[in-house]
Tab-separated table of C-alpha atoms in Angstrom:
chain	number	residue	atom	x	y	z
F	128	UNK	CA	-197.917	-105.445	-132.985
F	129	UNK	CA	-195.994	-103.584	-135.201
F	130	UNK	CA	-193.401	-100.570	-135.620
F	131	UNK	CA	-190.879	-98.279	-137.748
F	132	UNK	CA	-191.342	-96.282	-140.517
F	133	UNK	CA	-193.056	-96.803	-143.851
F	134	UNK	CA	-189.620	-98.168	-146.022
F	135	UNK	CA	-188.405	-100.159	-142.806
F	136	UNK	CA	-191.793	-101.785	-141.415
F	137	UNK	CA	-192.060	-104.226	-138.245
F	138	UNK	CA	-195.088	-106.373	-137.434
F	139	UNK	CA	-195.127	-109.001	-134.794
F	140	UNK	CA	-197.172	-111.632	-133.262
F	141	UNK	CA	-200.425	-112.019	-133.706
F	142	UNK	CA	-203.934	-113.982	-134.369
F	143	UNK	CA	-203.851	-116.865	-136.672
F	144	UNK	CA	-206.360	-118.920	-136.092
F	145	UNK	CA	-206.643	-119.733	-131.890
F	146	UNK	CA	-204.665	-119.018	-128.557
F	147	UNK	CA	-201.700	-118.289	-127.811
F	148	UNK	CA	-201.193	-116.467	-131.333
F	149	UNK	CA	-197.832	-116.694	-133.517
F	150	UNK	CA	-194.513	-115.879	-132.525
F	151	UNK	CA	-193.605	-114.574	-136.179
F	152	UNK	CA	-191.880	-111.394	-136.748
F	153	UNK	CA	-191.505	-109.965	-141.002
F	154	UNK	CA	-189.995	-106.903	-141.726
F	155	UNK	CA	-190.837	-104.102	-144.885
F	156	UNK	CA	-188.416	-102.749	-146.884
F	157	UNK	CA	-191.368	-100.481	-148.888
F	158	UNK	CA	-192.091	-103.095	-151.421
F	159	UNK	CA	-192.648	-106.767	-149.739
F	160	UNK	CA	-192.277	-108.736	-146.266
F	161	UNK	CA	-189.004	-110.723	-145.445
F	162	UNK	CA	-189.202	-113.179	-142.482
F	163	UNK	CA	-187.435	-112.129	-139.156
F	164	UNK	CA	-186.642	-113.783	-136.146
F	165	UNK	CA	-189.487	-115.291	-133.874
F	166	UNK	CA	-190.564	-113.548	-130.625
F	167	UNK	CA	-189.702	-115.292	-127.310
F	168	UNK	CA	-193.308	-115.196	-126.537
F	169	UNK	CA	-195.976	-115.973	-129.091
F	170	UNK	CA	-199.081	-113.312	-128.585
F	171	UNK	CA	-201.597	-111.265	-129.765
F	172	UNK	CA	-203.206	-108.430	-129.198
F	173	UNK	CA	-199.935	-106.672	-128.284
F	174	UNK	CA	-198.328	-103.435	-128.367
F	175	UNK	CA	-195.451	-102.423	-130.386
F	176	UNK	CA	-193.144	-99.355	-130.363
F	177	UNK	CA	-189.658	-97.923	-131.972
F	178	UNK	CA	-188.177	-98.607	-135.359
F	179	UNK	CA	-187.134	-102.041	-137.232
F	180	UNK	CA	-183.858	-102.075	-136.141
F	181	UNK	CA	-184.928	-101.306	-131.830
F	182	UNK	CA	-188.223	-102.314	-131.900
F	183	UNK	CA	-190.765	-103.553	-128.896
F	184	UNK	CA	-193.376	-105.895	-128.095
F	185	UNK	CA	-195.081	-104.802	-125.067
F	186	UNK	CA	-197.988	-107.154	-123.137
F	187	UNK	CA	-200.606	-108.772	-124.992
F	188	UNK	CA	-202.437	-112.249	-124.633
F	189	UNK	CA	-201.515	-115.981	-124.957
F	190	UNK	CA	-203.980	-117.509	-122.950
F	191	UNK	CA	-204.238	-115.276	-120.044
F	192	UNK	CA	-202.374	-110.973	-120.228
F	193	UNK	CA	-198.763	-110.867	-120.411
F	194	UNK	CA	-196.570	-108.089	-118.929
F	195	UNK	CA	-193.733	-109.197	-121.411
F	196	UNK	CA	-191.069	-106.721	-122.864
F	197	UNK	CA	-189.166	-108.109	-125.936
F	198	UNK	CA	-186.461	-105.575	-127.443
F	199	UNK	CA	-185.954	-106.183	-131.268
F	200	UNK	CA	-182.115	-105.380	-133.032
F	201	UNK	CA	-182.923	-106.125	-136.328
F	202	UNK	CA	-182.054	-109.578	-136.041
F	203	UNK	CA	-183.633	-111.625	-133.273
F	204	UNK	CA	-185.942	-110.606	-130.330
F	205	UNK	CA	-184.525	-110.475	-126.520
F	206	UNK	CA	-186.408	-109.900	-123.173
F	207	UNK	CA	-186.762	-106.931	-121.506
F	208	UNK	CA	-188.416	-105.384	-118.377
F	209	UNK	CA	-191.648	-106.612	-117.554
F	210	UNK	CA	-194.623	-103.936	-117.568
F	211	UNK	CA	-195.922	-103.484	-113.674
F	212	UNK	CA	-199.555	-104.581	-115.187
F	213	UNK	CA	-200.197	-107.328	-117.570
F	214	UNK	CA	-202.503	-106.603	-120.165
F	215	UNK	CA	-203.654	-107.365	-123.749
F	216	UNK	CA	-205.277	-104.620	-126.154
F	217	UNK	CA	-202.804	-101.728	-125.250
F	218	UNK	CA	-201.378	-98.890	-127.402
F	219	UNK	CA	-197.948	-98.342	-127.481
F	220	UNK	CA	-195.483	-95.376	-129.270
F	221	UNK	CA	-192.093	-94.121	-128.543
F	222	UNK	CA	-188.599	-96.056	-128.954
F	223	UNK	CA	-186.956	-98.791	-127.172
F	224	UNK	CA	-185.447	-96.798	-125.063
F	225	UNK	CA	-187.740	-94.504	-124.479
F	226	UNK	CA	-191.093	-96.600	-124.588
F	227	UNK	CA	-194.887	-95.759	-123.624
F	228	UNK	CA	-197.360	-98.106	-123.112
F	229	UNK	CA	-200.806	-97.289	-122.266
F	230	UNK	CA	-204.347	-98.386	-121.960
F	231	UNK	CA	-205.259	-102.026	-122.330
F	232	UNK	CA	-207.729	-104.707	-120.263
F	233	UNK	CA	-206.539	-106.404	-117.219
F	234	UNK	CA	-209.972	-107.558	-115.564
F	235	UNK	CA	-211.436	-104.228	-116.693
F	236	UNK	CA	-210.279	-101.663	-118.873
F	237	UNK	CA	-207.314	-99.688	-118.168
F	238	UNK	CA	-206.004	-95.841	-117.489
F	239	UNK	CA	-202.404	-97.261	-116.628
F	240	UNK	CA	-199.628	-95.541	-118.660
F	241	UNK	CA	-196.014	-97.257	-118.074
F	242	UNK	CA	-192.580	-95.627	-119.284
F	243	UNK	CA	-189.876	-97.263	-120.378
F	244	UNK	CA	-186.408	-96.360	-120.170
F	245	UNK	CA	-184.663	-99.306	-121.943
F	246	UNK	CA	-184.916	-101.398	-118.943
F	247	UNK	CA	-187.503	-101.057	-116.986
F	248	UNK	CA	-191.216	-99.620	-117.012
F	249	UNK	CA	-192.165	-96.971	-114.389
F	250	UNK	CA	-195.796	-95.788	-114.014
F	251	UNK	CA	-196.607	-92.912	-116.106
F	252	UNK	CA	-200.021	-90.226	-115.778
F	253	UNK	CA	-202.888	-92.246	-116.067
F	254	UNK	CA	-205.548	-91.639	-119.284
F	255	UNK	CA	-208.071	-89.764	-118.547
F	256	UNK	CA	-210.405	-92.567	-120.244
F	257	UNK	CA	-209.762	-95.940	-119.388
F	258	UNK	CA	-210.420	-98.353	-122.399
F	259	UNK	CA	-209.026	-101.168	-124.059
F	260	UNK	CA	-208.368	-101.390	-127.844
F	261	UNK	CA	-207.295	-97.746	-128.581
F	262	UNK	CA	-204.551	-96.510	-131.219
F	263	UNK	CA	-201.447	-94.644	-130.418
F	264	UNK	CA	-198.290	-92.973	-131.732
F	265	UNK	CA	-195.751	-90.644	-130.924
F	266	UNK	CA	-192.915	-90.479	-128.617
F	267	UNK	CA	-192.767	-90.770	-125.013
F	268	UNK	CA	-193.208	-87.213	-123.864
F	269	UNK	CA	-195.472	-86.402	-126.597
F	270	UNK	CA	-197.795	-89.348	-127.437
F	271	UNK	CA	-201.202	-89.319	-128.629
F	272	UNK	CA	-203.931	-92.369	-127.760
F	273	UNK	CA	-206.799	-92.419	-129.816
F	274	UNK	CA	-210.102	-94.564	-129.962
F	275	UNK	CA	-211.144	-97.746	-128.469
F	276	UNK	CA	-213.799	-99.424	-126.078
F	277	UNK	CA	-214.744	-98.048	-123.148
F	278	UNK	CA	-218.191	-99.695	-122.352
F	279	UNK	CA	-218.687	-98.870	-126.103
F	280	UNK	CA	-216.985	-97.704	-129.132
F	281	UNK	CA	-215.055	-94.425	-127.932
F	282	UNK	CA	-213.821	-91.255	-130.522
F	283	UNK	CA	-211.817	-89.623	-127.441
F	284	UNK	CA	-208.379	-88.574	-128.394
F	285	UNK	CA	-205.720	-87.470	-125.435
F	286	UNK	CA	-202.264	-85.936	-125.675
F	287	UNK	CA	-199.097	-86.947	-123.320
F	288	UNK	CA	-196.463	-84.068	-122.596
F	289	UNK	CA	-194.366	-86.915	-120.629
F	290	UNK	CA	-196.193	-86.734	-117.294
F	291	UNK	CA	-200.066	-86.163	-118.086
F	292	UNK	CA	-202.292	-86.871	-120.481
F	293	UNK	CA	-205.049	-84.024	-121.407
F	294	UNK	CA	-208.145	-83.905	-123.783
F	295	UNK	CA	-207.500	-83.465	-127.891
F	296	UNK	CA	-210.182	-83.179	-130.754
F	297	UNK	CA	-212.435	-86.426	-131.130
F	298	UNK	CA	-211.930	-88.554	-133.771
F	299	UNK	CA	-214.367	-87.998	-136.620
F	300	UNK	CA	-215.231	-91.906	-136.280
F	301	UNK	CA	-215.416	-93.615	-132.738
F	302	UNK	CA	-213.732	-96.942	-133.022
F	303	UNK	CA	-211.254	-99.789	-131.691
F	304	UNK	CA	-208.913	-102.456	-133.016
F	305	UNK	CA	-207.773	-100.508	-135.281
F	306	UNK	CA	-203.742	-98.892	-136.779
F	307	UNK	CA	-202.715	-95.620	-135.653
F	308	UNK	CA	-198.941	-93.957	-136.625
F	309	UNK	CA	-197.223	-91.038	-136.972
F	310	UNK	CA	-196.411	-87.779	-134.473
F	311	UNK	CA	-198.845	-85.887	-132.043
F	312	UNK	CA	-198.877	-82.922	-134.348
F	313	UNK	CA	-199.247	-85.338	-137.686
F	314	UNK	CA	-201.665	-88.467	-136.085
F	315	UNK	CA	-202.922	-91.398	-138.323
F	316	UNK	CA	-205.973	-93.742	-137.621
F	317	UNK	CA	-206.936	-96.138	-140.259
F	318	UNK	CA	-209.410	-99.295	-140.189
F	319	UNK	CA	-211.017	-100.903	-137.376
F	320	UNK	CA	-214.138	-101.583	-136.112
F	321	UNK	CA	-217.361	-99.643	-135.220
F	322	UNK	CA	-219.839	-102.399	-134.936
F	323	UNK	CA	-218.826	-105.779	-136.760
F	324	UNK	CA	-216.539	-107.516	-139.038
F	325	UNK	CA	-215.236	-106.785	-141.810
F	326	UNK	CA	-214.741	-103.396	-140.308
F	327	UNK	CA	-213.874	-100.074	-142.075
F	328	UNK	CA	-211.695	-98.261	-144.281
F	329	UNK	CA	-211.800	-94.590	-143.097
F	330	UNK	CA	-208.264	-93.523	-142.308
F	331	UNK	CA	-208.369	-89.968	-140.447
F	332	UNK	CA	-205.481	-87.280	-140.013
F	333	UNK	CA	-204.304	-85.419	-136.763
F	334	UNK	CA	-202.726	-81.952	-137.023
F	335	UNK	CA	-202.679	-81.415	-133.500
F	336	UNK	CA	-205.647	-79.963	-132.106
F	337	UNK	CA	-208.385	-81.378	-135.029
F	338	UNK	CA	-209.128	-84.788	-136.989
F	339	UNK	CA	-210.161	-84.732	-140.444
F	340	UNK	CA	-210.742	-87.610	-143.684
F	341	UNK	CA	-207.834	-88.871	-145.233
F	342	UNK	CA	-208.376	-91.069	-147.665
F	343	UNK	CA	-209.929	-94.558	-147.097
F	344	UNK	CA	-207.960	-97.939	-147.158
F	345	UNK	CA	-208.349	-100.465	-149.996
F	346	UNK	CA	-209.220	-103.457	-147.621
F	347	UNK	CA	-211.507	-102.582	-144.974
């Protein structure tokens, strides 16, 4: 998972090398990674929302979903409010006190979107396309999920207003595990998958209603 901005960077948990995942937290000052403190949980496949100093990690995987909430204060990770459906593969955006969470796989992929108010998760308006593996950014009553795997590779883009979720302009290249950042009206989608490893290095640029090539990553 991973939050903030780009001088003051959060990534958490993670994929090593087998189940349950890491625990380790670094944080970006806009040159290199410092070590933080450890989640509670170790995980992967995890959402993440807010900035470095009031960040979240929302769900994800250790060896079965989580429904997990850990609040970050710059220091050391604490729990939260459980989401009301575990899941791994989720998108998350907002800030820790006002937190979205949405998408993800439970036994099947997922339309749930859950709010968060600092405390506890309440259910939100559901996706219009369930699917697991998406991108998202934003704030809580004006997110933006991109992406993912439906029962295949999936360019659909949808906007939140804070209660429902409509239809924006598809993503120039359908794909899933991938970064996404940034506002509704300003959107970024970099990397990921379309088929098979190693993935690719197309980053794409939202203005709002339309998607278009930004340039491409130096690691695919």
């Amino acid at each position: 998972g991973g939050c903030g901005i780009q001088t003051a960077g959060l990534g958490f948990g993670g994929l090593v090398t087998s189940a349950p995942g890491v625990a380790n937290t670094e944080e970006y000052n806009g040159t290199s990674w410092t070590t933080g403190g450890n989640l509670g949980t170790a995980r992967y496949r995890l959402a993440g929302a807010g900035i470095q100093i009031a960040g979240l990690a929302i769900g994800g995987y250790t060896t079965t979903n989580v429904a997990n909430t850990e609040e970050y204060n710059g220091t050391s990770w604490t729990g939260g409010g459980n989401l009301g459906t575990s899941r791994r593969g989720l998108a998350g955006a907002g800030a820790q006190t006002a937190g979205l969470a949405f998408g993800g796989f439970t036994t099947a992929v997922s339309n749930a979107t859950e709010e968060y108010d600092g405390s506890a998760w309440t259910a939100g308006g559901n996706l219009g396309t369930a699917r697991s593996a998406l991108a998202g950014c934003g704030t809580q009553t004006l997110g933006l999920a991109f992406g993912g795997y439906t029962t295949a590779v999936s360019n659909a883009t949808e906007e939140y207003d804070g209660t429902s979720w409509s239809g924006g302009g598809n993503m120039g290249t359908a794909r899933y595990r991938f970064g996404g950042c940034g506002i509704q009206t300003a959107g970024l989608g970099f990397g990921g998958l379309v088929t098979s490893a190693p993935g690719v290095a197309n980053t794409e640029e939202y203005n709002g209603t339309s998607w278009t090539t930004g340039g491409n990553l130096g690691t695919a």
